[in-house]
mmCIF file of C-alpha atoms and ligand atoms in Angstrom:
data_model
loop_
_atom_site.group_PDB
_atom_site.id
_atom_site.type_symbol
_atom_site.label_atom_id
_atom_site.label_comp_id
_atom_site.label_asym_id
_atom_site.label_seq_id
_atom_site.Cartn_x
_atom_site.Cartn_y
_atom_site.Cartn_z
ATOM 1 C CA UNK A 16 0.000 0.000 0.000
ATOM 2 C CA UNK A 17 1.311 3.882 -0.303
ATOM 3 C CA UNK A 18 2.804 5.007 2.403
ATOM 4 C CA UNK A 19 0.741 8.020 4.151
ATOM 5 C CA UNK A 20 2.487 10.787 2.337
ATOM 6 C CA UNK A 21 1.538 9.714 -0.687
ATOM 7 C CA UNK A 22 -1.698 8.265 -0.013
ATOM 8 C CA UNK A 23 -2.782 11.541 1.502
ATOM 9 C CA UNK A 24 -1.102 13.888 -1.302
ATOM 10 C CA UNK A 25 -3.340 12.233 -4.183
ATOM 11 C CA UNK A 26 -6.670 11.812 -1.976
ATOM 12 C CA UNK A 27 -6.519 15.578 -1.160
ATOM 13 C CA UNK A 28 -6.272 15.950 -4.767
ATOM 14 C CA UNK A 29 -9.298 14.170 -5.270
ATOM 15 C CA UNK A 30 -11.345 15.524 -2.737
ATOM 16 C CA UNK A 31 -10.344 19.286 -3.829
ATOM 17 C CA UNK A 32 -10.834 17.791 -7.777
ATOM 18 C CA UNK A 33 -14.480 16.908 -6.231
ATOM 19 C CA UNK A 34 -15.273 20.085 -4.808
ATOM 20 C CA UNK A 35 -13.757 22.095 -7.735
ATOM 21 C CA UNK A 36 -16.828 20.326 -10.149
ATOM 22 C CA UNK A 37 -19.461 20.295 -7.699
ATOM 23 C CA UNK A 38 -22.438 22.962 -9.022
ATOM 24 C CA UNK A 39 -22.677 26.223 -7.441
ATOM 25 C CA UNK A 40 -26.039 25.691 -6.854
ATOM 26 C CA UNK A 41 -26.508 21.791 -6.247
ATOM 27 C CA UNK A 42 -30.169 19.761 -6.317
ATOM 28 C CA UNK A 43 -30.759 17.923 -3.017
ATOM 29 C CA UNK A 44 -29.659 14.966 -4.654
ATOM 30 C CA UNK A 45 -26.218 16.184 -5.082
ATOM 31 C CA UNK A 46 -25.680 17.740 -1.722
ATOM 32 C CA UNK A 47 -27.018 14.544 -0.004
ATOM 33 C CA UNK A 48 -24.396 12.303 -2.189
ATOM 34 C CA UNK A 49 -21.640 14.436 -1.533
ATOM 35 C CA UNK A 50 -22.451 14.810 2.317
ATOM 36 C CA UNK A 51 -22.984 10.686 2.085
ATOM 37 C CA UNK A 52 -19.291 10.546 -0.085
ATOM 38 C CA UNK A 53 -17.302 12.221 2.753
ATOM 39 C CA UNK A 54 -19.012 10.327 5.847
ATOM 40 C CA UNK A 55 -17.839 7.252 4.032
ATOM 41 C CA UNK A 56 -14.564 8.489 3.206
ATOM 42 C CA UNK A 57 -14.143 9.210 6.775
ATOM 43 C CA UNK A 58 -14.996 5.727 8.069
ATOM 44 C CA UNK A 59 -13.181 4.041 4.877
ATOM 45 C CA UNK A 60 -10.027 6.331 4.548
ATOM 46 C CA UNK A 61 -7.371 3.842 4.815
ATOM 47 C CA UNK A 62 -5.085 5.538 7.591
ATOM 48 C CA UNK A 63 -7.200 4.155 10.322
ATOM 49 C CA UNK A 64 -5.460 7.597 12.802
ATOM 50 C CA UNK A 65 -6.018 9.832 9.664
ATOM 51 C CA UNK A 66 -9.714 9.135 9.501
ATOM 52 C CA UNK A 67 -10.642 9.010 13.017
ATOM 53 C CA UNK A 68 -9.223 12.527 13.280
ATOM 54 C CA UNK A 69 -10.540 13.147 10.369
ATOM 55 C CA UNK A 70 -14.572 11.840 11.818
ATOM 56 C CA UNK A 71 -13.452 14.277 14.838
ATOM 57 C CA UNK A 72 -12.976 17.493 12.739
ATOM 58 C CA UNK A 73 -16.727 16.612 10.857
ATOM 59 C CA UNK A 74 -18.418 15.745 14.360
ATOM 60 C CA UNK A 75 -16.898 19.439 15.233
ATOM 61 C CA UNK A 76 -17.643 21.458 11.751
ATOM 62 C CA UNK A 77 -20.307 19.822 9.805
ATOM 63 C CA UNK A 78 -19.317 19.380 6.377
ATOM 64 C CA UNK A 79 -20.468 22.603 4.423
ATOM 65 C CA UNK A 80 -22.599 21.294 1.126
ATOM 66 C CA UNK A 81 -24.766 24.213 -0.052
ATOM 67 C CA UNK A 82 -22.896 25.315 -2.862
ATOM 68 C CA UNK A 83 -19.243 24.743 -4.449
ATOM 69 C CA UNK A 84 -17.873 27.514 -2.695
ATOM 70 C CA UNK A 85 -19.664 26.229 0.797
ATOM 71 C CA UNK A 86 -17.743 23.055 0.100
ATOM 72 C CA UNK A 87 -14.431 24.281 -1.286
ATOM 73 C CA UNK A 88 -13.855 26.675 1.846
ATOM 74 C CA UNK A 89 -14.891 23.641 4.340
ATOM 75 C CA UNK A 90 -12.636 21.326 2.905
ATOM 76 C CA UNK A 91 -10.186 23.803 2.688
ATOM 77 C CA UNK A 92 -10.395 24.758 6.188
ATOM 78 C CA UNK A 93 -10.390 20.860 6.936
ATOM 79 C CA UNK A 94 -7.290 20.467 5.113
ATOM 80 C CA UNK A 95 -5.572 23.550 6.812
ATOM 81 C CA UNK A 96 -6.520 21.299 10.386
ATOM 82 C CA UNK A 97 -4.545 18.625 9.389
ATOM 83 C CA UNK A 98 -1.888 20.535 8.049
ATOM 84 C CA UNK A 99 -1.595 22.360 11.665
ATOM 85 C CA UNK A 100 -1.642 19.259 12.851
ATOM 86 C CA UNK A 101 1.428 18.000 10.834
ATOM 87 C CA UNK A 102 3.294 21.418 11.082
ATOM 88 C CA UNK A 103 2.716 22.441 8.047
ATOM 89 C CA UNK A 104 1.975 25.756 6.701
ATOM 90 C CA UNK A 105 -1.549 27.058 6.353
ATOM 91 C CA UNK A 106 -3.071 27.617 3.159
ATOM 92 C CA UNK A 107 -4.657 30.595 2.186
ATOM 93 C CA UNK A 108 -8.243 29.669 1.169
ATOM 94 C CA UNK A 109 -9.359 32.889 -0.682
ATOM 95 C CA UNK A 110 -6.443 30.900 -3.567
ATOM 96 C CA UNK A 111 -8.349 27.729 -3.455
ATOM 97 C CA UNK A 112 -10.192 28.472 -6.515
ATOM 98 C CA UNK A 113 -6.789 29.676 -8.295
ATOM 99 C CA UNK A 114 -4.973 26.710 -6.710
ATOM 100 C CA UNK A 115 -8.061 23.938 -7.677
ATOM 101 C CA UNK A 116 -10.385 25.203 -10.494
ATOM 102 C CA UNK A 117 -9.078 28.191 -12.390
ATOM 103 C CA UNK A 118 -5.713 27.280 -12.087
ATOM 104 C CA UNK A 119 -2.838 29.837 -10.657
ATOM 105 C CA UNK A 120 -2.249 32.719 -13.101
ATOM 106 C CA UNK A 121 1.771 33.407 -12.288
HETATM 107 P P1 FAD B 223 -0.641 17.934 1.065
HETATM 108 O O1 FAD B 223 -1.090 18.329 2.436
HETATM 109 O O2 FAD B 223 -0.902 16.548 0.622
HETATM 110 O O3 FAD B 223 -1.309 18.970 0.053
HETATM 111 C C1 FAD B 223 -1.223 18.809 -1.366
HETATM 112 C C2 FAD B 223 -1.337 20.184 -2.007
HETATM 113 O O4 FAD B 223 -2.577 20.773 -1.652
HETATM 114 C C3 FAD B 223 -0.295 21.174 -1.504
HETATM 115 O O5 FAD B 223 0.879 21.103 -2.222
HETATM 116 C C4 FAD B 223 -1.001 22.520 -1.685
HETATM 117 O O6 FAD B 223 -0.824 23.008 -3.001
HETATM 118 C C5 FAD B 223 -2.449 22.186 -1.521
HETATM 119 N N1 FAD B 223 -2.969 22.553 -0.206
HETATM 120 C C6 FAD B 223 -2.346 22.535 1.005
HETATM 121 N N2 FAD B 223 -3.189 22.903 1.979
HETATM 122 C C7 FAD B 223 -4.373 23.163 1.382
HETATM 123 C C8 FAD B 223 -5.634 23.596 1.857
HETATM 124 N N3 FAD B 223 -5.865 23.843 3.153
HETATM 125 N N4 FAD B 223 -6.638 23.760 0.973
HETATM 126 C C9 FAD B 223 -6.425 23.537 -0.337
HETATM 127 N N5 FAD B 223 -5.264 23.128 -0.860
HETATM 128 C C10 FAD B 223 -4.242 22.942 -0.003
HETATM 129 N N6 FAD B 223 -0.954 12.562 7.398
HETATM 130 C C11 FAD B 223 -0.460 12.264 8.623
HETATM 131 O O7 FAD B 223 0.739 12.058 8.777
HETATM 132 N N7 FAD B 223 -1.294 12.214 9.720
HETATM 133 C C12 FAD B 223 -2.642 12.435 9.606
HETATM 134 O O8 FAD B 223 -3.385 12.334 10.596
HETATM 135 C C13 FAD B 223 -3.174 12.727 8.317
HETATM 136 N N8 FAD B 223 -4.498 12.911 8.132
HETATM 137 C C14 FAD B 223 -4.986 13.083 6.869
HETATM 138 C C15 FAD B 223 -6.359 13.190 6.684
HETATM 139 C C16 FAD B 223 -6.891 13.291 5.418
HETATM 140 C C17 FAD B 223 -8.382 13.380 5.235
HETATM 141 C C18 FAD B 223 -6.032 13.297 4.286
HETATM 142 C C19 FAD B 223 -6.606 13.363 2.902
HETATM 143 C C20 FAD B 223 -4.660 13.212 4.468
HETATM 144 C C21 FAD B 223 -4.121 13.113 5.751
HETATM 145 N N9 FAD B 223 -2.747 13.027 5.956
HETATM 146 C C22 FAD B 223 -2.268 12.770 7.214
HETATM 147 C C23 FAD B 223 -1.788 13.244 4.843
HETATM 148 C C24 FAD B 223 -1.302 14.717 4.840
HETATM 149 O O9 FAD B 223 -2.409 15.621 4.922
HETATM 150 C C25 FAD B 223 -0.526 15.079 3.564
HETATM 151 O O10 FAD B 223 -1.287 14.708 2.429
HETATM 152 C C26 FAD B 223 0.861 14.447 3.452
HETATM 153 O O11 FAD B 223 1.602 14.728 4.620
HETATM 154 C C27 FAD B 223 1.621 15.005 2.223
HETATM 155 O O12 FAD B 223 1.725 16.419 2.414
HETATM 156 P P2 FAD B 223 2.190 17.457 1.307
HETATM 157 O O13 FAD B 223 3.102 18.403 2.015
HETATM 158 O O14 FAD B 223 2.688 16.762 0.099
HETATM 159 O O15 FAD B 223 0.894 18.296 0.899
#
């Protein structure tokens, strides 16, 4: 299996790929499968400490499914928690939408 670096460098792709095509204005349908998608992420994520932390931070700050910019800044701020939690730099999420849809213009 990947080890966790690399594992969690291509799922946060994925996830922000995810939120980058969801509609800005989303039928219930859609906002009930995505908020379905990411509770079964969380229980299926396959670093067993990565997704129980992960569970904690969407028992604290329910996941954010109105719209694609009510997702993008959740999972953005989600991201930026683990990222503290790693001591990593935080991301500045007023670039998400250069960094994952529009794509960065320097
Ligand atoms: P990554 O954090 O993988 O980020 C990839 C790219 O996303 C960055 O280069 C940057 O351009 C962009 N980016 C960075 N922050 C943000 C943001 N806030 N919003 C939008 N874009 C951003 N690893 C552990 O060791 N322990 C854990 O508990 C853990 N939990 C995780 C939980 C989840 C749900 C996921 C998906 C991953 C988790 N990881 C965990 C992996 C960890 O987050 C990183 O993916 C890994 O350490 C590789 O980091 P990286 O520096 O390559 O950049």
């Amino acid at each position: 299996p990947p080890d966790v670096e690399t594992l969690g460098r291509s799922t946060w792709t994925l996830l922000h790929s995810i939120a980058a095509s969801y509609p800005e204005t989303p039928s219930q349908t859609q906002r009930s499968d995505l908020l379905s998608f990411v509770g079964l992420f969380s229980k299926l994520y396959p670093c067993w400490v990565c997704a129980e932390d992960f569970q904690g931070y969407m028992a604290r700050q329910k996941p954010q499914v109105n719209s694609r910019d009510d997702f993008s800044q959740w999972l953005c701020r989600a991201h930026n928690d683990v990222n503290k939690k790693l001591g990593k730099p935080q991301f500045d999420c007023s670039r998400w939408d250069e960094r994952w849809r529009t794509g960065w213009k320097d």
